[in-house]
Tab-separated table of C-alpha atoms in Angstrom:
chain	number	residue	atom	x	y	z
A	1	MET	CA	27.284	14.931	3.318
A	2	THR	CA	25.145	17.796	3.283
A	3	ALA	CA	21.550	17.910	4.412
A	4	ALA	CA	18.813	17.364	2.227
A	5	SER	CA	17.910	20.010	-0.089
A	6	PRO	CA	14.583	21.732	0.290
A	7	HIS	CA	13.436	19.920	-2.867
A	8	ALA	CA	14.273	16.748	-1.655
A	9	ALA	CA	12.838	17.186	1.502
A	10	GLU	CA	9.438	18.311	0.200
A	11	ARG	CA	9.104	15.196	-1.965
A	12	PHE	CA	10.114	12.884	1.122
A	13	ARG	CA	7.311	14.729	3.314
A	14	VAL	CA	4.853	14.105	0.689
A	15	LEU	CA	5.698	10.599	-0.276
A	16	VAL	CA	7.164	8.674	2.598
A	17	PRO	CA	4.846	9.380	5.730
A	18	PRO	CA	1.953	7.961	4.588
A	19	LEU	CA	3.501	4.276	3.461
A	20	LEU	CA	5.586	3.883	6.905
A	21	ASP	CA	2.788	1.551	8.121
A	22	ASP	CA	3.140	-0.431	5.065
A	23	ALA	CA	6.978	-0.329	5.087
A	24	TYR	CA	6.891	-1.422	9.212
A	25	SER	CA	4.599	-4.575	8.517
A	26	LEU	CA	6.815	-5.710	5.457
A	27	ALA	CA	10.028	-5.185	7.401
A	28	LYS	CA	8.538	-6.738	10.426
A	29	TRP	CA	7.564	-10.141	8.559
A	30	LEU	CA	10.899	-10.111	6.607
A	31	CYS	CA	13.590	-9.838	9.529
A	32	ARG	CA	10.919	-11.449	12.181
A	33	ASP	CA	11.599	-8.871	14.925
A	34	ALA	CA	9.867	-5.528	15.921
A	35	ASN	CA	12.960	-3.868	16.778
A	36	ASP	CA	15.072	-4.560	13.742
A	37	ALA	CA	12.011	-3.662	11.775
A	38	GLU	CA	12.278	0.060	13.062
A	39	ASP	CA	15.657	-0.101	11.967
A	40	ILE	CA	15.333	-1.295	8.871
A	41	VAL	CA	12.580	1.183	7.899
A	42	GLN	CA	14.569	3.895	9.312
A	43	GLU	CA	17.374	3.409	7.001
A	44	ALA	CA	15.311	2.702	4.336
A	45	ALA	CA	13.758	6.425	4.687
A	46	VAL	CA	17.483	7.834	4.788
A	47	ARG	CA	17.978	5.970	1.499
A	48	ALA	CA	14.792	7.094	-0.171
A	49	LEU	CA	15.511	10.678	1.008
A	50	LYS	CA	18.809	10.393	-0.877
A	51	ALA	CA	17.231	8.996	-3.493
A	52	LEU	CA	14.760	11.706	-4.145
A	53	GLU	CA	17.551	14.313	-4.437
A	54	THR	CA	17.747	13.009	-8.211
A	55	THR	CA	14.704	10.705	-8.816
A	56	SER	CA	10.873	11.860	-9.172
A	57	VAL	CA	8.374	9.268	-8.317
A	58	ASP	CA	5.323	7.922	-10.041
A	59	ARG	CA	4.342	5.280	-8.125
A	60	PRO	CA	5.458	5.608	-4.435
A	61	LYS	CA	4.364	2.583	-2.865
A	62	PRO	CA	6.516	0.004	-4.925
A	63	TRP	CA	9.193	2.459	-5.051
A	64	PHE	CA	9.518	2.895	-1.251
A	65	LEU	CA	8.744	-0.934	-0.562
A	66	ALA	CA	11.479	-1.749	-2.996
A	67	ILE	CA	13.809	0.091	-0.820
A	68	VAL	CA	12.539	-1.425	2.181
A	69	ARG	CA	13.012	-5.045	1.085
A	70	ASN	CA	16.509	-4.274	-0.302
A	71	ALA	CA	17.246	-2.276	3.386
A	72	ALA	CA	15.993	-5.823	4.633
A	73	VAL	CA	18.297	-7.891	2.676
A	74	THR	CA	21.514	-5.776	3.399
A	75	TRP	CA	20.182	-5.882	7.097
A	76	MET	CA	20.008	-9.790	7.228
A	77	ALA	CA	22.765	-10.336	5.236
A	78	ARG	CA	24.885	-8.240	7.723
A	79	ASN	CA	23.077	-9.421	10.941
A	80	ARG	CA	24.171	-12.922	10.828
A	81	ARG	CA	20.610	-14.056	9.749
A	82	LYS	CA	21.666	-16.816	7.621
A	83	ASP	CA	18.777	-18.555	8.232
A	84	LEU	CA	16.473	-15.868	6.526
A	85	ALA	CA	18.509	-15.167	3.498
A	86	PHE	CA	17.031	-14.565	0.521
A	87	ALA	CA	20.016	-15.853	-2.006
A	88	GLY	CA	20.452	-19.203	-3.601
A	89	GLY	CA	18.844	-21.897	-4.872
A	90	LEU	CA	15.492	-20.245	-5.939
A	91	ASP	CA	14.669	-22.317	-8.940
A	92	ASP	CA	12.838	-24.942	-7.502
A	93	LEU	CA	10.771	-22.312	-5.715
A	94	ASP	CA	9.629	-21.030	-9.054
A	95	ALA	CA	8.142	-24.142	-10.260
A	96	LEU	CA	4.507	-25.107	-9.045
A	97	ALA	CA	4.645	-28.099	-6.768
A	98	PRO	CA	2.676	-31.113	-8.215
A	99	GLY	CA	0.040	-31.118	-5.324
A	100	ASP	CA	-0.593	-27.209	-5.777
A	101	GLY	CA	-3.266	-27.718	-8.367
A	102	ASN	CA	-5.450	-30.114	-6.186
A	103	ALA	CA	-8.210	-29.103	-4.185
A	104	ALA	CA	-8.854	-29.983	-0.646
A	105	ALA	CA	-9.192	-33.803	0.104
A	106	ASP	CA	-10.789	-32.342	3.151
A	107	PRO	CA	-11.832	-28.805	2.681
A	108	GLU	CA	-13.599	-28.958	5.997
A	109	ALA	CA	-10.171	-29.471	7.907
A	110	LEU	CA	-8.874	-26.217	5.963
A	111	LEU	CA	-12.090	-24.038	6.799
A	112	ILE	CA	-11.639	-25.048	10.330
A	113	ALA	CA	-8.032	-24.311	10.453
A	114	VAL	CA	-7.948	-20.785	8.817
A	115	GLN	CA	-9.855	-19.494	11.904
A	116	ASP	CA	-6.993	-20.224	13.786
A	117	GLY	CA	-4.805	-17.052	13.553
A	118	GLU	CA	-2.140	-18.436	15.702
A	119	ARG	CA	-1.721	-21.211	13.483
A	120	LEU	CA	-1.873	-19.343	10.324
A	121	ARG	CA	0.899	-16.999	11.755
A	122	ARG	CA	3.018	-19.681	12.570
A	123	ALA	CA	2.383	-21.671	8.997
A	124	MET	CA	3.173	-18.174	7.477
A	125	ALA	CA	6.810	-17.802	9.376
A	126	ALA	CA	7.396	-21.528	8.125
A	127	LEU	CA	7.472	-20.593	4.633
A	128	PRO	CA	10.578	-19.670	2.642
A	129	PRO	CA	11.512	-15.790	2.729
A	130	PRO	CA	10.984	-15.549	-0.839
A	131	LEU	CA	7.626	-17.098	-1.131
A	132	LEU	CA	6.627	-14.961	2.425
A	133	GLU	CA	7.694	-11.956	0.720
A	134	ILE	CA	5.206	-11.983	-2.092
A	135	LEU	CA	2.450	-13.226	0.231
A	136	ILE	CA	2.997	-9.948	2.275
A	137	LEU	CA	3.251	-7.612	-0.624
A	138	ARG	CA	0.115	-8.896	-1.765
A	139	ASP	CA	-2.164	-9.555	0.919
A	140	VAL	CA	-0.760	-7.444	3.874
A	141	ASN	CA	0.367	-4.273	1.609
A	142	GLY	CA	-2.523	-5.147	-0.887
A	143	LEU	CA	0.066	-4.453	-4.229
A	144	SER	CA	-1.154	-5.279	-7.673
A	145	TYR	CA	1.042	-8.089	-9.746
A	146	ARG	CA	2.668	-5.242	-11.550
A	147	ASP	CA	3.878	-3.545	-8.306
A	148	ILE	CA	5.111	-6.400	-6.676
A	149	ALA	CA	7.005	-7.161	-9.632
A	150	GLU	CA	8.329	-3.696	-9.170
A	151	ALA	CA	9.007	-3.764	-5.707
A	152	ALA	CA	10.850	-7.304	-5.616
A	153	GLY	CA	12.337	-6.724	-8.928
A	154	LEU	CA	11.004	-9.924	-10.353
A	155	PRO	CA	9.667	-10.938	-13.366
A	156	MET	CA	5.657	-10.888	-13.165
A	157	GLY	CA	5.457	-14.753	-13.855
A	158	THR	CA	7.838	-15.385	-11.265
A	159	VAL	CA	5.426	-13.234	-8.707
A	160	MET	CA	2.387	-15.325	-9.988
A	161	SER	CA	3.983	-18.800	-9.347
A	162	ARG	CA	5.646	-17.496	-6.033
A	163	LEU	CA	2.382	-16.357	-4.796
A	164	ALA	CA	0.647	-19.535	-5.841
A	165	ARG	CA	3.251	-21.670	-4.042
A	166	ALA	CA	2.751	-19.624	-0.926
A	167	ARG	CA	-0.810	-20.078	-0.650
A	168	GLY	CA	-0.493	-23.488	-1.733
A	169	ALA	CA	2.446	-24.498	0.841
A	170	LEU	CA	-0.407	-22.368	3.582
A	171	ALA	CA	-3.189	-24.711	2.484
A	172	ARG	CA	-1.409	-27.656	2.918
A	173	SER	CA	0.093	-26.938	6.220
A	174	LEU	CA	-2.909	-25.963	7.488
A	175	LYS	CA	-4.607	-29.240	6.548
A	176	ALA	CA	-1.814	-31.143	7.852
A	177	ASP	CA	-1.324	-31.518	11.781
A	178	PRO	CA	-3.110	-29.077	13.877
B	1	MET	CA	5.360	-22.423	-16.761
B	2	SER	CA	3.958	-23.956	-19.859
B	3	ASP	CA	2.172	-27.115	-18.263
B	4	PRO	CA	-1.863	-26.519	-18.499
B	5	ALA	CA	-2.089	-27.309	-14.983
B	6	ASP	CA	0.059	-25.031	-13.758
B	7	LEU	CA	-1.574	-22.338	-16.328
B	8	ARG	CA	-4.665	-23.190	-14.910
B	9	ARG	CA	-3.961	-22.675	-11.237
B	10	LEU	CA	-2.062	-19.321	-11.909
B	11	ARG	CA	-5.552	-18.138	-14.059
B	12	LEU	CA	-7.475	-18.854	-10.791
B	13	GLN	CA	-5.036	-17.018	-8.690
B	14	ALA	CA	-5.404	-14.294	-11.138
B	15	ALA	CA	-8.957	-14.038	-10.879
B	16	LEU	CA	-9.149	-14.449	-7.027
B	17	ASP	CA	-6.746	-11.400	-6.637
B	18	GLY	CA	-8.583	-9.234	-9.462
B	19	GLU	CA	-5.660	-9.101	-11.708
B	20	LEU	CA	-8.230	-10.821	-14.971
B	21	ASP	CA	-9.374	-8.040	-17.528
B	22	ALA	CA	-13.074	-8.033	-18.230
B	23	ALA	CA	-13.116	-10.624	-21.055
B	24	ASN	CA	-10.978	-13.194	-19.171
B	25	ALA	CA	-12.919	-12.521	-15.951
B	26	LEU	CA	-15.835	-13.562	-17.913
B	27	ALA	CA	-14.419	-16.889	-19.327
B	28	PHE	CA	-13.255	-17.612	-16.366
B	29	GLU	CA	-16.615	-17.322	-14.368
B	30	ARG	CA	-18.077	-19.680	-16.973
B	31	ASP	CA	-15.379	-22.263	-16.268
B	32	LEU	CA	-16.025	-22.047	-12.544
B	33	ALA	CA	-19.756	-22.476	-12.979
B	34	ALA	CA	-19.381	-25.672	-15.212
B	35	ASP	CA	-16.424	-27.141	-13.177
B	36	PRO	CA	-17.057	-28.404	-9.410
B	37	ALA	CA	-13.128	-29.253	-9.063
B	38	LEU	CA	-12.279	-25.743	-10.043
B	39	ALA	CA	-14.705	-24.217	-7.989
B	40	ALA	CA	-13.607	-26.463	-4.819
B	41	GLU	CA	-10.100	-24.923	-5.897
B	42	TYR	CA	-11.254	-21.336	-5.627
B	43	ARG	CA	-13.115	-21.644	-2.689
B	44	GLU	CA	-9.620	-23.312	-0.793
B	45	LEU	CA	-7.414	-20.670	-2.239
B	46	ALA	CA	-9.998	-17.945	-1.200
B	47	ALA	CA	-10.559	-19.147	2.041
B	48	VAL	CA	-6.539	-19.059	2.623
B	49	ARG	CA	-6.262	-15.317	1.021
B	50	ASP	CA	-9.490	-14.122	3.363
B	51	ALA	CA	-7.349	-15.908	6.615
B	52	VAL	CA	-4.525	-14.142	5.714
B	53	ARG	CA	-5.863	-10.507	5.531
B	54	ARG	CA	-8.277	-11.017	8.458
B	55	HIS	CA	-5.678	-12.524	11.152
B	56	VAL	CA	-2.331	-10.402	9.536
B	57	PRO	CA	-3.834	-6.823	9.352
B	58	ARG	CA	-1.054	-4.089	8.436
B	59	GLU	CA	0.437	-2.956	11.429
B	60	ALA	CA	0.817	0.942	12.794
B	61	ALA	CA	4.604	1.808	12.645
B	62	PRO	CA	5.298	2.907	16.174
B	63	LYS	CA	5.303	6.422	16.728
B	64	GLY	CA	9.126	6.758	17.771
B	65	LEU	CA	9.503	5.691	14.105
B	66	VAL	CA	7.335	7.953	12.667
B	67	ASP	CA	8.998	10.742	14.670
B	68	ALA	CA	12.473	9.740	13.657
B	69	VAL	CA	11.489	9.403	9.938
B	70	LEU	CA	9.957	13.169	10.041
B	71	ALA	CA	12.732	14.365	11.488
B	72	LEU	CA	15.058	13.232	8.705
B	73	ALA	CA	13.101	15.515	6.589
B	74	ALA	CA	13.258	18.668	8.768
B	75	GLY	CA	17.157	18.211	8.575
B	76	GLU	CA	17.663	17.492	12.155
B	77	PRO	CA	19.912	14.668	12.949
B	78	ALA	CA	18.506	11.114	13.153
B	79	LYS	CA	17.755	9.690	16.120
B	80	PRO	CA	17.116	6.104	17.044
B	81	ALA	CA	13.911	4.741	16.774
B	82	ARG	CA	13.718	3.103	19.988
B	83	ALA	CA	14.929	4.131	23.563
B	84	ALA	CA	17.276	1.567	24.434
B	85	PRO	CA	20.585	2.267	23.124
B	86	PRO	CA	21.516	-0.381	20.456
B	87	PRO	CA	24.118	-3.161	21.100
B	88	ALA	CA	27.488	-2.246	20.604
B	89	SER	CA	28.366	-5.548	18.889
B	90	ARG	CA	25.706	-4.029	15.902
B	91	ALA	CA	26.628	-2.504	12.671
B	92	ARG	CA	25.174	0.834	13.162
B	93	GLY	CA	26.879	2.232	10.232
B	94	TRP	CA	23.899	4.192	8.819
B	95	LEU	CA	23.126	5.632	12.167
B	96	ALA	CA	26.333	7.721	11.593
B	97	LEU	CA	24.978	8.247	7.861
B	98	ALA	CA	21.967	9.418	9.358
B	99	ALA	CA	23.251	11.919	11.654
B	100	SER	CA	25.199	13.594	9.105
B	101	PHE	CA	21.936	14.879	7.859
B	102	ALA	CA	22.624	17.723	10.312
B	103	GLY	CA	21.738	21.218	10.449
B	104	LEU	CA	19.315	24.021	10.576
B	105	GLY	CA	16.224	22.645	8.831
B	106	PHE	CA	12.967	23.985	8.835
B	107	ALA	CA	10.455	22.155	11.116
B	108	ALA	CA	8.420	19.277	9.754
B	109	GLY	CA	4.966	20.532	8.390
B	110	VAL	CA	3.449	17.274	8.047
B	111	GLY	CA	2.670	14.784	10.733
B	112	LEU	CA	0.687	11.653	10.754
B	113	THR	CA	-1.031	12.164	14.226
B	114	SER	CA	-4.703	10.464	14.344
B	115	LEU	CA	-7.789	12.345	13.691
B	116	ASN	CA	-8.812	13.268	17.144
B	117	ALA	CA	-8.700	16.678	15.712
B	118	PRO	CA	-11.160	19.226	17.280
B	119	ASP	CA	-14.825	19.630	15.983
B	120	PRO	CA	-14.821	21.187	12.602
B	121	SER	CA	-12.788	18.712	10.946
B	122	ARG	CA	-14.585	16.049	12.341
B	123	ALA	CA	-17.494	17.770	10.865
B	124	VAL	CA	-16.078	18.235	7.732
B	125	ALA	CA	-14.938	14.162	7.648
B	126	GLY	CA	-18.426	13.302	8.616
B	127	SER	CA	-20.174	15.185	6.197
B	128	LEU	CA	-17.799	13.571	3.254
B	129	VAL	CA	-18.660	10.394	4.291
B	130	SER	CA	-22.287	10.731	4.343
B	131	ASP	CA	-21.835	12.465	0.962
B	132	PHE	CA	-19.612	9.442	-0.098
B	133	ALA	CA	-21.846	6.842	1.252
B	134	ARG	CA	-25.198	8.557	-0.472
B	135	ALA	CA	-23.618	8.710	-3.689
B	136	SER	CA	-22.487	5.100	-3.583
B	137	VAL	CA	-25.935	3.924	-2.802
B	138	ALA	CA	-27.548	6.095	-5.219
B	139	GLY	CA	-25.554	4.477	-7.632
B	140	GLN	CA	-24.491	7.959	-8.630
B	141	PRO	CA	-20.965	8.674	-7.412
B	142	PHE	CA	-20.495	11.856	-9.886
B	143	ASP	CA	-22.226	14.544	-11.332
B	144	VAL	CA	-19.799	14.508	-14.565
B	145	ALA	CA	-18.873	11.349	-15.847
B	146	SER	CA	-15.524	11.372	-17.532
B	147	SER	CA	-12.215	9.694	-17.116
B	148	ASP	CA	-10.625	12.921	-19.421
B	149	ARG	CA	-9.452	15.424	-16.813
B	150	HIS	CA	-9.633	17.951	-19.695
B	151	THR	CA	-13.347	17.292	-19.499
B	152	VAL	CA	-13.891	17.214	-15.566
B	153	LYS	CA	-11.694	20.228	-14.567
B	154	PRO	CA	-13.708	23.211	-16.487
B	155	TRP	CA	-17.094	21.383	-15.662
B	156	LEU	CA	-15.794	21.663	-11.902
B	157	ALA	CA	-14.175	25.324	-12.529
B	158	GLY	CA	-17.499	26.754	-13.502
B	159	ARG	CA	-19.138	25.667	-10.279
B	160	THR	CA	-16.666	25.828	-7.535
B	161	THR	CA	-14.523	28.206	-5.760
B	162	VAL	CA	-11.186	26.302	-5.459
B	163	SER	CA	-9.766	25.709	-8.857
B	164	ALA	CA	-9.538	21.679	-9.290
B	165	ASP	CA	-6.077	19.865	-9.615
B	166	ILE	CA	-6.819	17.108	-11.359
B	167	VAL	CA	-4.044	14.417	-11.482
B	168	ASP	CA	-4.178	11.238	-13.797
B	169	LEU	CA	-3.763	8.104	-11.678
B	170	ALA	CA	-4.756	5.645	-14.303
B	171	ALA	CA	-1.055	4.034	-14.912
B	172	GLN	CA	-0.955	3.746	-10.934
B	173	GLY	CA	-4.367	1.370	-11.266
B	174	PHE	CA	-6.719	4.588	-10.024
B	175	PRO	CA	-8.825	5.715	-13.266
B	176	LEU	CA	-10.593	8.669	-13.119
B	177	ALA	CA	-14.142	8.015	-12.848
B	178	GLY	CA	-15.613	11.670	-12.714
B	179	GLY	CA	-16.244	14.527	-10.376
B	180	ARG	CA	-18.764	15.958	-8.279
B	181	VAL	CA	-19.164	19.116	-6.204
B	182	ALA	CA	-19.289	18.915	-2.386
B	183	ILE	CA	-20.419	21.705	0.254
B	184	VAL	CA	-17.906	22.312	2.873
B	185	ASP	CA	-18.110	25.181	5.097
B	186	ARG	CA	-20.810	26.499	3.065
B	187	ALA	CA	-18.619	26.916	0.133
B	188	PRO	CA	-18.786	24.508	-3.164
B	189	VAL	CA	-15.541	22.736	-3.563
B	190	PRO	CA	-14.238	20.187	-6.108
B	191	THR	CA	-14.202	16.400	-5.200
B	192	LEU	CA	-12.840	13.931	-7.937
B	193	VAL	CA	-13.855	10.293	-8.179
B	194	TYR	CA	-11.452	7.546	-9.038
B	195	ARG	CA	-12.050	3.849	-9.388
B	196	HIS	CA	-10.112	0.787	-8.404
B	197	ASN	CA	-11.754	-2.628	-9.528
B	198	GLU	CA	-14.934	-2.167	-7.959
B	199	HIS	CA	-14.046	0.332	-5.259
B	200	MET	CA	-14.093	4.165	-5.225
B	201	ALA	CA	-11.947	7.030	-3.718
B	202	ALA	CA	-13.406	10.821	-3.561
B	203	VAL	CA	-10.749	13.174	-2.977
B	204	THR	CA	-12.039	16.906	-2.050
B	205	GLU	CA	-9.861	19.661	-2.196
B	206	LEU	CA	-10.344	22.348	0.283
B	207	PRO	CA	-8.846	25.636	0.625
B	208	LEU	CA	-6.364	25.752	3.377
B	209	ASP	CA	-8.523	28.542	5.286
B	210	ALA	CA	-11.812	26.245	5.325
B	211	ALA	CA	-12.769	25.476	8.754
B	212	GLY	CA	-11.206	22.408	9.769
B	213	ALA	CA	-9.186	22.076	6.687
B	214	ARG	CA	-5.725	21.580	8.248
B	215	ALA	CA	-6.235	18.157	9.593
B	216	GLU	CA	-4.054	15.062	9.024
B	217	GLY	CA	-4.409	11.401	9.385
B	218	THR	CA	-6.659	8.663	8.757
B	219	ALA	CA	-9.637	7.525	10.337
B	220	THR	CA	-12.340	5.111	9.990
B	221	ILE	CA	-15.891	6.760	10.032
B	222	ASP	CA	-18.991	4.598	9.684
B	223	GLY	CA	-16.782	1.797	8.121
B	224	TYR	CA	-15.425	4.165	5.241
B	225	HIS	CA	-11.930	4.939	5.312
B	226	VAL	CA	-10.690	8.670	5.631
B	227	ALA	CA	-7.230	10.114	4.689
B	228	ARG	CA	-6.983	13.798	4.974
B	229	TRP	CA	-3.336	15.629	4.533
B	230	SER	CA	-2.548	19.247	3.182
B	231	ASP	CA	-0.060	20.362	0.603
B	232	ALA	CA	1.418	23.677	0.037
B	233	ASP	CA	-1.784	25.300	-1.374
B	234	LEU	CA	-4.656	23.106	-0.841
B	235	ALA	CA	-5.916	20.664	2.024
B	236	PHE	CA	-7.678	17.192	0.809
B	237	VAL	CA	-10.003	14.741	2.501
B	238	ALA	CA	-10.302	11.294	0.555
B	239	VAL	CA	-13.278	8.838	1.761
B	240	SER	CA	-13.253	5.423	0.387
B	241	ASP	CA	-14.530	2.041	0.497
B	242	MET	CA	-11.358	0.579	-0.337
B	243	ASP	CA	-9.262	-1.203	2.113
B	244	ALA	CA	-6.479	0.803	4.182
B	245	PRO	CA	-3.815	-0.610	2.690
B	246	THR	CA	-5.073	0.266	-0.788
B	247	LEU	CA	-6.236	3.867	0.103
B	248	ALA	CA	-2.834	4.608	1.542
B	249	GLY	CA	-1.542	3.453	-1.707
B	250	PHE	CA	-3.680	5.655	-3.625
B	251	VAL	CA	-2.955	8.824	-1.614
B	252	ALA	CA	0.690	8.201	-1.865
B	253	ALA	CA	0.164	7.869	-5.701
B	254	PHE	CA	-2.229	11.273	-5.818
B	255	ARG	CA	0.482	12.968	-3.638
B	256	ALA	CA	3.199	11.986	-5.730
B	257	ALA	CA	1.407	13.246	-9.112
B	258	ARG	CA	0.491	16.322	-7.497
B	259	LEU	CA	4.123	16.998	-6.390
B	260	SER	CA	5.685	16.069	-10.014
B	261	HIS	CA	2.729	18.042	-11.220
B	262	ARG	CA	3.604	21.242	-9.507
B	263	GLU	CA	7.502	20.537	-10.215
B	264	GLU	CA	6.908	20.481	-13.689
B	265	SER	CA	5.061	23.787	-13.576
B	266	GLY	CA	7.311	25.443	-11.647
B	267	LYS	CA	10.299	24.676	-14.370
B	268	ARG	CA	8.292	26.296	-16.940
């Protein structure tokens, strides 16, 4: 392996540094560990630099976050985190649950619960990873549906239903026990 | 996903996320006004979304990580982002891979340090934020309103000393709204205004030798987010009322588009 070409290095310096906060936040939620998140982002940066030898990028944010996501998935497969595995049995996640469409029986309970940041983060951590990643890409990284579909490699309809399931599950979990 | 109840919920959510086009948004607002159950559901989903945004902010990447990533592009061997040696049991194949980016690189010219730079750059950013606030309040964010860069470019060229490089970001969700002239360091310079939903970003292009031009980083001034960077030929200041992650996405898209524009002109 040789050093990056000046061409790829210039692209890299323009595209990647502005996206590191987003990349780190995404990686940290996916792997649940600050140190591991640094490793994942650094690995993603190595992959990105290599890709920039041959690729020019129109939509840098979904492009780089897709690399971060894939680096996180590889990392989790390799580092014994089977509990956070992404693969398998997702079909049931892509249909909305029957209760998802019902407005709060007790809207007050929800409005009080969402004030509690610690409780909200716990409820998020309990979401299945495939739902959580879509929620993070939308509400933390601020991507549009189209960009999420690109970053996660999913059809837009799947993105929309997983996001709805994630938010529905959060609402139910916050309304349930304190 | 053909169940009407599912479709209703997905449409509600798309409305919440600002993903409906104008016609559908109008129809949705009518339904919302006429249907208390729908309105209650909307409020619930909005409460969850707002809580996530408030309690789960985007985190800043640690400095060690930023430095390690910048070193990659400078052709230096990759260093671990953190000081502690990794446990030997872990697979660290990529570190070896990264280390092979060895050699005589050039120094990284771009850093994302915080914007506590000396006064001139602070003054420039402050005055551009005032411009932005004034233009927004006056409801006149640009002097020439056009989504066509072939209209905006000559208009600006006749009035400023910098030849504006105007990129088309409509495909990335940031259509051009127009342009205006800003005065920086007593010289007229071009400012491009891009739109994103109901928000705007104004990008001012400065010559590299303008006072305070070479600052890098992000800041929040008077509630507006400011991002600054420089490329080989020009320095840029973006002021926006978008949230910070969206502005970062805008800046990345803007820089990527300029880069491919330059690469293409280079080939010709």
